[in-house]
Amino acid sequence: MGDFPTTARVVIIGGGLVGVSSLYHLAKAGWTDCVLLEKNELTAGSTWHAAGNCPSFSTSWAVMNMQRYSLGLYKGLAEEVDYPMNYHVTGSIRLAHGPNRMMEFERAKSMGRYQGLDLEVIGLDDVKDRYPFIELHDLAGALYDPDDGDIDPAQLTQALAKGARAMGARIERFCPATGVSRENGEWIVHTDKGDIHCEKVVNAAGYYAQRVGEWFKPFGGRTVPMAVMSHQYFLTEEIPELKAWTLEQGHKVPLLRDVDSSYYLRQDKYGLNLGPYERNCKAHWITPDDPMPEDFSFQLYPDDLERLEWYIEDAMARVPMLGSAGVGRVINGPIPYAPDGLPLVGPMPGVPNAYEACVFTFGITQGGGAGKVLAEWVTEGETEWDMWACDPRRYTDYTDADHCVAKAVETYGHEYAMHFPWHTWPAGRDRKRSPLHDRMLAQGAVMGVYNGWERANWFAQPGDDTSEVATQTWDRAGPWQERIREECEAVRDGCGVIAISGFTRLKVEGPGARDHVDSLTASRLPPEGRIGLVYFPDSRGRILTEMSCLVHGDGDVGLITAAAAQWHDAEVLRRTAPEGVTVSDHSAEVECLLVTGPKARDVLGPLTDADLSLPWLSVQYDTHVAGKPCALIRVSFAGELGWELHCATEDAPAIYDAVLGAGAKPFGMWALNSLRIEKGYRSWKGDLSTDYTLLQGGLDRFLDLEKPADFPGKAALQAEGQGGPSKRFVALRVEAGDQDAPYMSTLWHGGEVVGETTSGAWGYRVGHSVALGMLRADLATPGTELEVDIFGRKCPAVVQPDGPIWDPKNERLRA
């Protein structure tokens, strides 16, 4: 007991792969005074029973980065720490049953090649050559990943643990954390062996993360958004035919994934491992008669192979030798799921100096990268790659238990599903509805979800196909296409109205509030009575976030930002707020209607006492629309004459009805996306992310790099300004065919990759496909001819002049 550590710089709670990887990477960063607590033995929990598959494949840029790093780390880890590991790089084959899946593979191949991965789309002859035991019925092709394979999770964890210990980090096994408290700005982690005082703490508790998360609620925390799913796979007995082939060839067969049928099939010694993700899946520990046990460290659920019957039969038809061997062992263990199936890695929402590295569904292949990312968050406060896809703050207050279970069941049952641009997942809906919701449904609104808020994506007419099946396409064409065109044309020629429910609204108040905001942004704050976009850099000058700013005085600043940025941006403002300055959230109190189009003044004029002659970017607070109090802000994300109407939530129906009655046409988010892309307006965490600096993002006109205030990244941006950015934001005219460029489509010039798109859509006002992107600076000149890789087709594109493609002089905005 005398050797028990009573102080540490960081305490990590949880000794699975991700927790140990976090410790290893912290030590590698020079933070060796760190302690990991494990209630049992290392790997207890999900790690020990994990299948150990190691794909690099993902259609998430952030997740692919994380997995790519992991596989590179694992290849050299055994030699680095002198700990032998069973790591088999067998390659993998993902099967496609139709053209949509082949298009997804082409997209993943392009993304992978950009990251240095040798993904390859192959035909059926190549599939048979690489996997001779397969039947090819109903297949269209496949994706081959030469870096895929499998690793022993326990050996991997122990290797990382050995490396961490060798650098000076501590691991305390059989030492459960029992709670946390806070004193004099530091954390105290309580254990049965004693207390540890530390600067920072990490929740890496796997499927116990929600229970550990409850300890942080008194300090500003929330319930960790997750559920625990039962994942079942089985190992066959030895198969003589497979053994003979393996001995003859000197290697194992590739890992096989039939993603349309939803299972993986992997060689395990001389047998096979079949792991389905079944639609009729099961969540555990969600009802009073099935409580989470205090300790489930090395336990499993009872076998339940009946759930897998269809998948087993399908796999035996695909690889008949699977049916020639008996079942050797069944593994049915718990796996944590966040609502979207991606992990939580980053700052714990609302809690100072606390972090999460938990809820990993594919923790083995992501564990190495997760440790790297977590260590960067802890030691630097920012990460090399933009990791918003895995940031715990992406979820806010709508993720109650029912929502988490519904989404986990949906996500697990569609683990290999394609994420089509027009498709919205039906589970866990209607968490936040505006008072206009029923009105919009009656008008034909087809809804989407934005930070839990239901917003209209498009408005269907009688007879339009609004089924989920209709949305399962990468193509632009669908029942929505004509409606989006009509909505865009209404905004172009007349007047449209859209309800943008759930805008994040933050107030910074107290002595020095204006100076505090000014110290965080590289932009000039607008004068009172005006609104302006302000950009917040990180320490490297990268784009942390964008907010619309309204200064009411030295002690009162209002900020409006994206719905999804609610908890992220509040933390940006709070974490360095001086004493006496508060940040409060008023998002749920206000509704926003955008009324926009060349006839917007005609529509609003008879309804309001506001002065509609005031210029673009002007703000009027004490006005009325349809007799209801309203603030009018003369801006339009659609790029037309327009005003945002900000009113009390309960007053929105009367105002909405009046605006419609005066001739406005409702339009949805999909039309707004098309309209904003034509104007070159950036979207947060698409065009605006920490993968790019403010200068690369083409935001120069919003910046004042010489202003007196010292803001994060000032020196980095000034240096970049002198040397010039390596990339430049561009708008492209694209000959796109049937699909528009999705996020992270590669840009080609002269046979080499020179950039990537950040968003794309058909421009209904300009009559062609438009993409926004980042391009090598020397090529970012108007008229440069490029190619955009859109689902494997290289489509011609031309760099457009700097500024909006539609209404380049902003004459319509200022009318």
Short mmCIF file of N, CA and C in Angstrom, two decimals, residues 353-424:
data_model
loop_
_atom_site.label_atom_id
_atom_site.label_comp_id
_atom_site.label_asym_id
_atom_site.label_seq_id
_atom_site.Cartn_x
_atom_site.Cartn_y
_atom_site.Cartn_z
N ASN A 353 -11.24 19.75 -17.44
CA ASN A 353 -10.11 18.83 -17.33
C ASN A 353 -10.53 17.37 -17.22
N ALA A 354 -11.62 17.02 -17.88
CA ALA A 354 -12.08 15.64 -17.93
C ALA A 354 -12.31 15.26 -19.39
N TYR A 355 -12.01 14.00 -19.71
CA TYR A 355 -12.05 13.55 -21.09
C TYR A 355 -12.71 12.17 -21.17
N GLU A 356 -13.14 11.83 -22.38
CA GLU A 356 -13.73 10.52 -22.62
C GLU A 356 -12.97 9.81 -23.73
N ALA A 357 -12.77 8.52 -23.54
CA ALA A 357 -12.20 7.65 -24.58
C ALA A 357 -12.92 6.32 -24.42
N CYS A 358 -14.17 6.30 -24.85
CA CYS A 358 -15.04 5.18 -24.51
C CYS A 358 -16.09 4.94 -25.59
N VAL A 359 -16.91 3.94 -25.37
CA VAL A 359 -18.02 3.56 -26.25
C VAL A 359 -17.50 3.20 -27.64
N PHE A 360 -16.50 2.33 -27.66
CA PHE A 360 -15.90 1.89 -28.92
C PHE A 360 -16.58 0.61 -29.39
N THR A 361 -17.16 0.69 -30.57
CA THR A 361 -17.76 -0.47 -31.20
C THR A 361 -16.70 -1.29 -31.94
N PHE A 362 -15.70 -0.62 -32.49
CA PHE A 362 -14.59 -1.27 -33.18
C PHE A 362 -13.28 -0.83 -32.52
N GLY A 363 -13.19 -1.10 -31.23
CA GLY A 363 -12.08 -0.58 -30.44
C GLY A 363 -10.73 -1.15 -30.79
N ILE A 364 -10.67 -2.36 -31.35
CA ILE A 364 -9.36 -2.94 -31.64
C ILE A 364 -8.70 -2.21 -32.80
N THR A 365 -9.41 -2.03 -33.89
CA THR A 365 -8.80 -1.36 -35.04
C THR A 365 -8.68 0.14 -34.81
N GLN A 366 -9.49 0.70 -33.92
CA GLN A 366 -9.42 2.14 -33.67
C GLN A 366 -8.59 2.49 -32.44
N GLY A 367 -8.20 1.49 -31.65
CA GLY A 367 -7.58 1.76 -30.37
C GLY A 367 -6.28 2.53 -30.45
N GLY A 368 -5.41 2.18 -31.40
CA GLY A 368 -4.15 2.90 -31.54
C GLY A 368 -4.37 4.36 -31.85
N GLY A 369 -5.20 4.63 -32.85
CA GLY A 369 -5.49 6.01 -33.22
C GLY A 369 -6.22 6.76 -32.12
N ALA A 370 -7.09 6.05 -31.41
CA ALA A 370 -7.83 6.70 -30.31
C ALA A 370 -6.88 7.16 -29.22
N GLY A 371 -5.88 6.32 -28.89
CA GLY A 371 -4.91 6.73 -27.88
C GLY A 371 -4.14 7.96 -28.31
N LYS A 372 -3.77 8.02 -29.57
CA LYS A 372 -3.08 9.20 -30.11
C LYS A 372 -3.95 10.44 -29.97
N VAL A 373 -5.21 10.34 -30.39
CA VAL A 373 -6.11 11.48 -30.35
C VAL A 373 -6.36 11.93 -28.92
N LEU A 374 -6.61 10.97 -28.02
CA LEU A 374 -6.87 11.31 -26.63
C LEU A 374 -5.67 12.02 -26.01
N ALA A 375 -4.47 11.50 -26.28
CA ALA A 375 -3.27 12.13 -25.74
C ALA A 375 -3.11 13.56 -26.26
N GLU A 376 -3.45 13.80 -27.51
CA GLU A 376 -3.38 15.15 -28.05
C GLU A 376 -4.38 16.08 -27.36
N TRP A 377 -5.60 15.59 -27.14
CA TRP A 377 -6.58 16.41 -26.42
C TRP A 377 -6.05 16.79 -25.04
N VAL A 378 -5.48 15.82 -24.34
CA VAL A 378 -5.05 16.05 -22.96
C VAL A 378 -3.83 16.96 -22.90
N THR A 379 -2.85 16.72 -23.75
CA THR A 379 -1.58 17.44 -23.64
C THR A 379 -1.56 18.76 -24.40
N GLU A 380 -2.35 18.86 -25.47
CA GLU A 380 -2.30 20.05 -26.32
C GLU A 380 -3.62 20.81 -26.40
N GLY A 381 -4.72 20.17 -26.02
CA GLY A 381 -6.02 20.82 -26.12
C GLY A 381 -6.58 20.84 -27.52
N GLU A 382 -5.95 20.16 -28.45
CA GLU A 382 -6.42 20.08 -29.83
C GLU A 382 -5.76 18.87 -30.49
N THR A 383 -6.28 18.47 -31.64
CA THR A 383 -5.83 17.24 -32.28
C THR A 383 -5.28 17.52 -33.68
N GLU A 384 -4.45 16.60 -34.16
CA GLU A 384 -3.87 16.77 -35.50
C GLU A 384 -4.95 16.75 -36.56
N TRP A 385 -5.88 15.79 -36.48
CA TRP A 385 -6.96 15.67 -37.45
C TRP A 385 -8.23 16.25 -36.84
N ASP A 386 -9.10 16.75 -37.69
CA ASP A 386 -10.41 17.15 -37.18
C ASP A 386 -11.17 15.89 -36.77
N MET A 387 -11.56 15.83 -35.50
CA MET A 387 -12.16 14.61 -34.95
C MET A 387 -13.60 14.83 -34.51
N TRP A 388 -14.29 15.77 -35.16
CA TRP A 388 -15.67 16.05 -34.75
C TRP A 388 -16.56 14.81 -34.85
N ALA A 389 -16.29 13.92 -35.79
CA ALA A 389 -17.12 12.72 -35.95
C ALA A 389 -17.15 11.89 -34.68
N CYS A 390 -16.11 12.00 -33.84
CA CYS A 390 -16.01 11.21 -32.61
C CYS A 390 -16.07 12.07 -31.35
N ASP A 391 -16.28 13.35 -31.50
CA ASP A 391 -16.25 14.27 -30.36
C ASP A 391 -17.46 14.04 -29.45
N PRO A 392 -17.26 13.86 -28.14
CA PRO A 392 -18.41 13.64 -27.25
C PRO A 392 -19.43 14.78 -27.29
N ARG A 393 -19.01 15.99 -27.66
CA ARG A 393 -19.91 17.15 -27.66
C ARG A 393 -20.84 17.17 -28.86
N ARG A 394 -20.71 16.19 -29.76
CA ARG A 394 -21.63 16.15 -30.91
C ARG A 394 -23.04 15.79 -30.48
N TYR A 395 -23.18 15.19 -29.30
CA TYR A 395 -24.50 14.90 -28.74
C TYR A 395 -24.82 15.92 -27.66
N THR A 396 -26.08 16.34 -27.61
CA THR A 396 -26.46 17.28 -26.56
C THR A 396 -27.57 16.66 -25.71
N ASP A 397 -28.56 17.43 -25.34
CA ASP A 397 -29.49 17.00 -24.30
C ASP A 397 -30.65 16.13 -24.77
N TYR A 398 -30.62 15.66 -26.00
CA TYR A 398 -31.74 14.88 -26.51
C TYR A 398 -31.49 13.37 -26.42
N THR A 399 -30.32 12.96 -25.96
CA THR A 399 -29.93 11.55 -26.01
C THR A 399 -30.30 10.84 -24.70
N ASP A 400 -31.59 10.74 -24.43
CA ASP A 400 -32.02 10.00 -23.25
C ASP A 400 -31.89 8.50 -23.50
N ALA A 401 -32.24 7.71 -22.48
CA ALA A 401 -32.04 6.25 -22.57
C ALA A 401 -32.81 5.64 -23.73
N ASP A 402 -34.06 6.03 -23.92
CA ASP A 402 -34.87 5.47 -25.00
C ASP A 402 -34.24 5.76 -26.36
N HIS A 403 -33.77 6.99 -26.54
CA HIS A 403 -33.14 7.36 -27.80
C HIS A 403 -31.89 6.53 -28.04
N CYS A 404 -31.06 6.40 -27.01
CA CYS A 404 -29.79 5.68 -27.17
C CYS A 404 -30.03 4.21 -27.51
N VAL A 405 -31.00 3.59 -26.88
CA VAL A 405 -31.27 2.19 -27.17
C VAL A 405 -31.83 2.03 -28.58
N ALA A 406 -32.78 2.89 -28.94
CA ALA A 406 -33.38 2.80 -30.28
C ALA A 406 -32.32 2.97 -31.37
N LYS A 407 -31.44 3.95 -31.19
CA LYS A 407 -30.41 4.19 -32.20
C LYS A 407 -29.34 3.09 -32.20
N ALA A 408 -29.00 2.56 -31.01
CA ALA A 408 -28.01 1.49 -30.96
C ALA A 408 -28.51 0.25 -31.68
N VAL A 409 -29.78 -0.10 -31.46
CA VAL A 409 -30.36 -1.26 -32.14
C VAL A 409 -30.38 -1.02 -33.65
N GLU A 410 -30.76 0.17 -34.07
CA GLU A 410 -30.78 0.50 -35.49
C GLU A 410 -29.38 0.46 -36.09
N THR A 411 -28.42 1.06 -35.40
CA THR A 411 -27.06 1.13 -35.93
C THR A 411 -26.41 -0.24 -35.98
N TYR A 412 -26.57 -1.03 -34.92
CA TYR A 412 -26.01 -2.38 -34.91
C TYR A 412 -26.60 -3.21 -36.06
N GLY A 413 -27.91 -3.16 -36.21
CA GLY A 413 -28.57 -3.96 -37.25
C GLY A 413 -28.25 -3.50 -38.66
N HIS A 414 -27.70 -2.28 -38.78
CA HIS A 414 -27.30 -1.75 -40.10
C HIS A 414 -25.83 -1.36 -40.06
N GLU A 415 -25.02 -2.18 -39.39
CA GLU A 415 -23.62 -1.83 -39.18
C GLU A 415 -22.89 -1.59 -40.49
N TYR A 416 -23.23 -2.33 -41.51
CA TYR A 416 -22.56 -2.17 -42.80
C TYR A 416 -23.40 -1.37 -43.80
N ALA A 417 -24.37 -0.67 -43.31
CA ALA A 417 -25.28 0.04 -44.22
C ALA A 417 -24.56 1.16 -44.96
N MET A 418 -25.06 1.47 -46.14
CA MET A 418 -24.58 2.63 -46.89
C MET A 418 -25.31 3.87 -46.38
N HIS A 419 -24.57 4.96 -46.29
CA HIS A 419 -25.16 6.20 -45.77
C HIS A 419 -25.40 7.15 -46.94
N PHE A 420 -26.56 6.97 -47.54
CA PHE A 420 -26.92 7.75 -48.73
C PHE A 420 -27.21 9.21 -48.35
N PRO A 421 -26.92 10.14 -49.25
CA PRO A 421 -27.07 11.57 -48.90
C PRO A 421 -28.51 12.01 -48.66
N TRP A 422 -29.48 11.29 -49.20
CA TRP A 422 -30.88 11.70 -49.07
C TRP A 422 -31.62 10.90 -47.99
N HIS A 423 -30.95 9.93 -47.40
CA HIS A 423 -31.62 9.04 -46.46
C HIS A 423 -31.52 9.58 -45.04
N THR A 424 -32.60 9.48 -44.28
CA THR A 424 -32.58 9.79 -42.85
C THR A 424 -33.03 8.56 -42.09
#
